[in-house]
GROMACS .gro file of C-alpha atoms in nm:
model
  217
    1MET     CA    1  -0.022  -0.027  -0.051
    2LYS     CA    2   0.184   0.337  -0.086
    3MET     CA    3   0.130   0.600   0.199
    4VAL     CA    4   0.005   0.930   0.128
    5MET     CA    5   0.149   1.193   0.351
    6ASN     CA    6  -0.073   1.501   0.452
    7PHE     CA    7   0.068   1.821   0.416
    8LYS     CA    8  -0.087   2.103   0.626
    9GLU     CA    9   0.129   2.358   0.405
   10LYS     CA   10   0.449   2.369   0.179
   11SER     CA   11   0.594   2.693   0.287
   12GLU     CA   12   0.711   2.930  -0.007
   13ILE     CA   13   0.947   3.057   0.212
   14THR     CA   14   1.287   3.071   0.036
   15GLU     CA   15   1.587   3.260   0.127
   16ILE     CA   16   1.859   3.372  -0.068
   17CYS     CA   17   2.111   3.571   0.086
   18LYS     CA   18   2.423   3.687  -0.031
   19GLU     CA   19   2.639   3.914   0.191
   20GLY     CA   20   3.020   3.952   0.118
   21GLU     CA   21   3.198   3.673   0.031
   22ALA     CA   22   2.857   3.439   0.193
   23VAL     CA   23   2.578   3.280   0.064
   24GLU     CA   24   2.275   3.130   0.209
   25VAL     CA   25   1.993   2.945   0.094
   26GLN     CA   26   1.710   2.793   0.300
   27GLN     CA   27   1.356   2.649   0.268
   28ASP     CA   28   1.074   2.515   0.487
   29LEU     CA   29   0.842   2.206   0.468
   30ILE     CA   30   0.549   2.233   0.742
   31LEU     CA   31   0.342   1.886   0.727
   32ALA     CA   32   0.037   1.773   0.876
   33ASN     CA   33   0.160   1.585   1.157
   34ARG     CA   34   0.525   1.485   1.353
   35GLU     CA   35   0.505   1.128   1.174
   36ASP     CA   36   0.513   1.269   0.827
   37ALA     CA   37   0.781   1.523   0.923
   38ARG     CA   38   0.980   1.249   1.044
   39THR     CA   39   0.947   1.033   0.703
   40ALA     CA   40   1.036   1.388   0.562
   41PHE     CA   41   1.329   1.453   0.731
   42GLU     CA   42   1.420   1.087   0.654
   43ASN     CA   43   1.382   1.098   0.301
   44GLY     CA   44   1.567   1.413   0.285
   45ARG     CA   45   1.887   1.307   0.483
   46LYS     CA   46   1.916   1.030   0.240
   47LYS     CA   47   1.943   1.227  -0.076
   48MET     CA   48   2.155   1.483   0.120
   49LEU     CA   49   2.378   1.223   0.181
   50ASP     CA   50   2.384   1.082  -0.168
   51ILE     CA   51   2.622   1.358  -0.327
   52ASN     CA   52   2.688   1.114  -0.620
   53ASN     CA   53   2.335   1.197  -0.736
   54TRP     CA   54   2.298   1.563  -0.631
   55ASN     CA   55   2.331   1.656  -0.990
   56LYS     CA   56   1.971   1.484  -1.064
   57TYR     CA   57   1.816   1.721  -0.884
   58VAL     CA   58   1.946   2.030  -1.034
   59GLU     CA   59   1.958   2.189  -1.370
   60GLY     CA   60   2.246   2.332  -1.578
   61VAL     CA   61   2.508   2.198  -1.346
   62VAL     CA   62   2.836   2.191  -1.517
   63SER     CA   63   3.045   1.997  -1.256
   64GLU     CA   64   3.039   1.628  -1.132
   65LEU     CA   65   3.092   1.485  -0.808
   66GLN     CA   66   3.248   1.201  -0.680
   67LEU     CA   67   3.247   1.045  -0.353
   68ILE     CA   68   3.568   0.937  -0.237
   69HIS     CA   69   3.625   0.709   0.113
   70ASP     CA   70   3.876   0.792   0.279
   71SER     CA   71   4.088   0.538   0.188
   72GLY     CA   72   4.084   0.644  -0.157
   73GLU     CA   73   3.801   0.432  -0.290
   74LEU     CA   74   3.528   0.541  -0.479
   75ALA     CA   75   3.215   0.528  -0.294
   76ASP     CA   76   2.901   0.459  -0.470
   77ALA     CA   77   2.737   0.490  -0.090
   78SER     CA   78   2.584   0.768   0.155
   79ALA     CA   79   2.849   1.017   0.278
   80ALA     CA   80   3.009   0.987   0.589
   81GLU     CA   81   3.267   1.240   0.828
   82GLY     CA   82   3.616   1.235   0.665
   83ASP     CA   83   3.526   1.148   0.305
   84TYR     CA   84   3.662   1.335  -0.003
   85ILE     CA   85   3.448   1.501  -0.275
   86ARG     CA   86   3.585   1.513  -0.603
   87ILE     CA   87   3.479   1.790  -0.819
   88ASP     CA   88   3.536   1.839  -1.196
   89ILE     CA   89   3.450   2.142  -1.348
   90PRO     CA   90   3.495   2.188  -1.708
   91GLY     CA   91   3.776   2.380  -1.850
   92ARG     CA   92   4.124   2.298  -1.717
   93GLY     CA   93   4.111   2.250  -1.308
   94SER     CA   94   4.305   2.266  -1.023
   95GLU     CA   95   4.684   2.190  -1.120
   96ILE     CA   96   4.798   2.077  -0.812
   97GLY     CA   97   4.461   1.857  -0.799
   98TYR     CA   98   4.575   1.726  -1.187
   99GLY     CA   99   4.233   1.853  -1.301
  100TYR     CA  100   4.032   1.819  -0.998
  101ASP     CA  101   3.840   2.031  -0.716
  102TRP     CA  102   3.895   1.889  -0.376
  103VAL     CA  103   3.697   1.909  -0.044
  104ARG     CA  104   3.662   1.719   0.306
  105ILE     CA  105   3.357   1.634   0.491
  106GLU     CA  106   3.398   1.778   0.829
  107GLN     CA  107   3.258   1.907   1.166
  108TRP     CA  108   2.964   1.594   1.152
  109GLU     CA  109   2.694   1.626   1.329
  110GLU     CA  110   2.383   1.439   1.421
  111GLU     CA  111   2.104   1.458   1.666
  112ASP     CA  112   1.770   1.224   1.661
  113GLN     CA  113   1.540   1.277   1.942
  114GLU     CA  114   1.152   1.227   1.945
  115GLU     CA  115   1.057   1.600   1.933
  116PHE     CA  116   1.363   1.723   1.686
  117SER     CA  117   1.640   1.543   1.463
  118SER     CA  118   1.917   1.744   1.290
  119ILE     CA  119   2.217   1.693   1.044
  120THR     CA  120   2.504   1.931   0.976
  121PHE     CA  121   2.833   1.906   0.802
  122THR     CA  122   3.091   2.113   0.674
  123VAL     CA  123   3.287   2.086   0.359
  124TYR     CA  124   3.649   2.264   0.293
  125PRO     CA  125   3.857   2.272   0.008
  126ILE     CA  126   4.137   2.040   0.080
  127ALA     CA  127   4.549   1.931  -0.078
  128ASP     CA  128   4.479   1.640  -0.353
  129PRO     CA  129   4.468   1.350  -0.143
  130GLN     CA  130   4.548   1.093  -0.417
  131GLN     CA  131   4.871   1.313  -0.468
  132LYS     CA  132   5.177   1.432  -0.225
  133LYS     CA  133   5.168   1.759  -0.379
  134GLU     CA  134   5.086   2.079  -0.107
  135GLY     CA  135   4.885   2.334  -0.119
  136VAL     CA  136   4.486   2.335  -0.169
  137ALA     CA  137   4.367   2.149  -0.499
  138HIS     CA  138   4.059   2.440  -0.521
  139PHE     CA  139   3.944   2.705  -0.685
  140TYR     CA  140   3.891   2.857  -0.368
  141SER     CA  141   4.097   2.889  -0.029
  142GLY     CA  142   4.135   2.661   0.216
  143ASP     CA  143   3.940   2.890   0.474
  144SER     CA  144   3.605   2.854   0.227
  145SER     CA  145   3.344   2.644   0.331
  146ALA     CA  146   3.022   2.476   0.267
  147THR     CA  147   2.763   2.426   0.546
  148PHE     CA  148   2.445   2.155   0.507
  149ARG     CA  149   2.186   2.157   0.722
  150LEU     CA  150   1.869   1.939   0.781
  151ARG     CA  151   1.686   1.992   1.092
  152ARG     CA  152   1.329   1.857   1.190
  153GLU     CA  153   1.165   2.030   1.478
  154ARG     CA  154   0.837   1.847   1.542
  155ASN     CA  155   0.595   1.898   1.234
  156LEU     CA  156   0.860   2.140   1.025
  157VAL     CA  157   1.145   2.043   0.847
  158THR     CA  158   1.424   2.295   0.718
  159VAL     CA  159   1.682   2.261   0.519
  160SER     CA  160   2.002   2.521   0.429
  161VAL     CA  161   2.301   2.540   0.248
  162ARG     CA  162   2.551   2.826   0.359
  163GLU     CA  163   2.881   2.913   0.195
  164ASP     CA  164   3.121   3.110   0.369
  165ASN     CA  165   3.453   3.289   0.289
  166LEU     CA  166   3.438   3.217  -0.070
  167THR     CA  167   3.785   3.350  -0.149
  168ILE     CA  168   3.986   3.266  -0.448
  169ASN     CA  169   4.304   3.068  -0.396
  170PRO     CA  170   4.579   3.284  -0.468
  171LEU     CA  171   4.721   2.970  -0.678
  172ALA     CA  172   4.434   2.962  -0.891
  173GLU     CA  173   4.417   3.343  -0.899
  174ARG     CA  174   4.741   3.390  -1.056
  175SER     CA  175   4.732   3.128  -1.302
  176VAL     CA  176   4.568   3.157  -1.640
  177ALA     CA  177   4.363   2.849  -1.660
  178GLY     CA  178   4.219   2.997  -1.305
  179THR     CA  179   4.188   3.333  -1.484
  180MET     CA  180   3.958   3.117  -1.746
  181ARG     CA  181   3.769   2.923  -1.546
  182GLN     CA  182   3.656   3.229  -1.317
  183ALA     CA  183   3.486   3.375  -1.612
  184LEU     CA  184   3.365   3.005  -1.676
  185ILE     CA  185   3.194   2.959  -1.341
  186GLY     CA  186   3.097   3.308  -1.230
  187ASP     CA  187   2.900   3.353  -0.928
  188ALA     CA  188   2.925   2.932  -0.810
  189GLY     CA  189   3.081   2.780  -0.553
  190LEU     CA  190   3.255   2.538  -0.395
  191PHE     CA  191   3.076   2.277  -0.624
  192GLY     CA  192   3.044   2.501  -0.879
  193TYR     CA  193   2.654   2.555  -0.781
  194THR     CA  194   2.467   2.883  -0.813
  195PRO     CA  195   2.266   3.029  -0.581
  196PHE     CA  196   1.993   2.927  -0.798
  197GLN     CA  197   2.110   2.589  -0.842
  198TRP     CA  198   2.132   2.526  -0.426
  199LYS     CA  199   1.773   2.631  -0.423
  200GLN     CA  200   1.685   2.352  -0.661
  201LEU     CA  201   1.886   2.104  -0.448
  202THR     CA  202   1.750   2.225  -0.148
  203SER     CA  203   1.397   2.186  -0.277
  204ALA     CA  204   1.440   1.848  -0.423
  205LEU     CA  205   1.556   1.726  -0.099
  206LEU     CA  206   1.200   1.873   0.068
  207VAL     CA  207   1.022   1.687  -0.206
  208VAL     CA  208   0.827   1.401  -0.112
  209ASN     CA  209   0.683   1.130  -0.365
  210THR     CA  210   0.285   1.224  -0.262
  211ARG     CA  211  -0.002   1.395  -0.361
  212LEU     CA  212  -0.138   1.690  -0.169
  213PRO     CA  213  -0.507   1.597   0.024
  214ASP     CA  214  -0.812   1.704  -0.190
  215ARG     CA  215  -0.889   1.914   0.101
  216ILE     CA  216  -0.698   2.090   0.385
  217CYS     CA  217  -0.870   2.135   0.704
   0.00000   0.00000   0.00000
């Protein structure tokens, strides 16, 4: 039997804030009861950690993402703290990363209680873990970060993406390839996603395969 979740309201509140080198996108979903909210949270968590398939939810993405375990093996599984994400953006990529940009998942926090659940993690540009060259293998500097947060509080589910300190890596800025790449990706962040594309992804994390009820009381 197909389970049908009843929405009390699908909130249209969407925030895209850009301040200095910071960008934040947040979306909310209000459901009819806590059980449905828990189901929506669990579905969103599964998709959030399925990083290899993020591009399926976003239009016009130019980058390809590959999750790689700390052991160096390609991962076809959910992300975990300490995993790496290899980013392939068209054009000449990071010379230090042999054409790829690299970030690592850190600061993982997770909580699950009856009234509240959350998962948060942050990624930072790093050196290529598969090579011995020193230096951050990313278009952005090692001080840049992207934080992903999914929360459930009673019947409210909230998802957000925040990128901070988006400053160009000096090694990339000084290279001809870096200049060409900056023109290619424009205002895109650590993953090559623009704020509008982050909005698409956060929307997809809150989508559930169901229909709205015929009447909302």
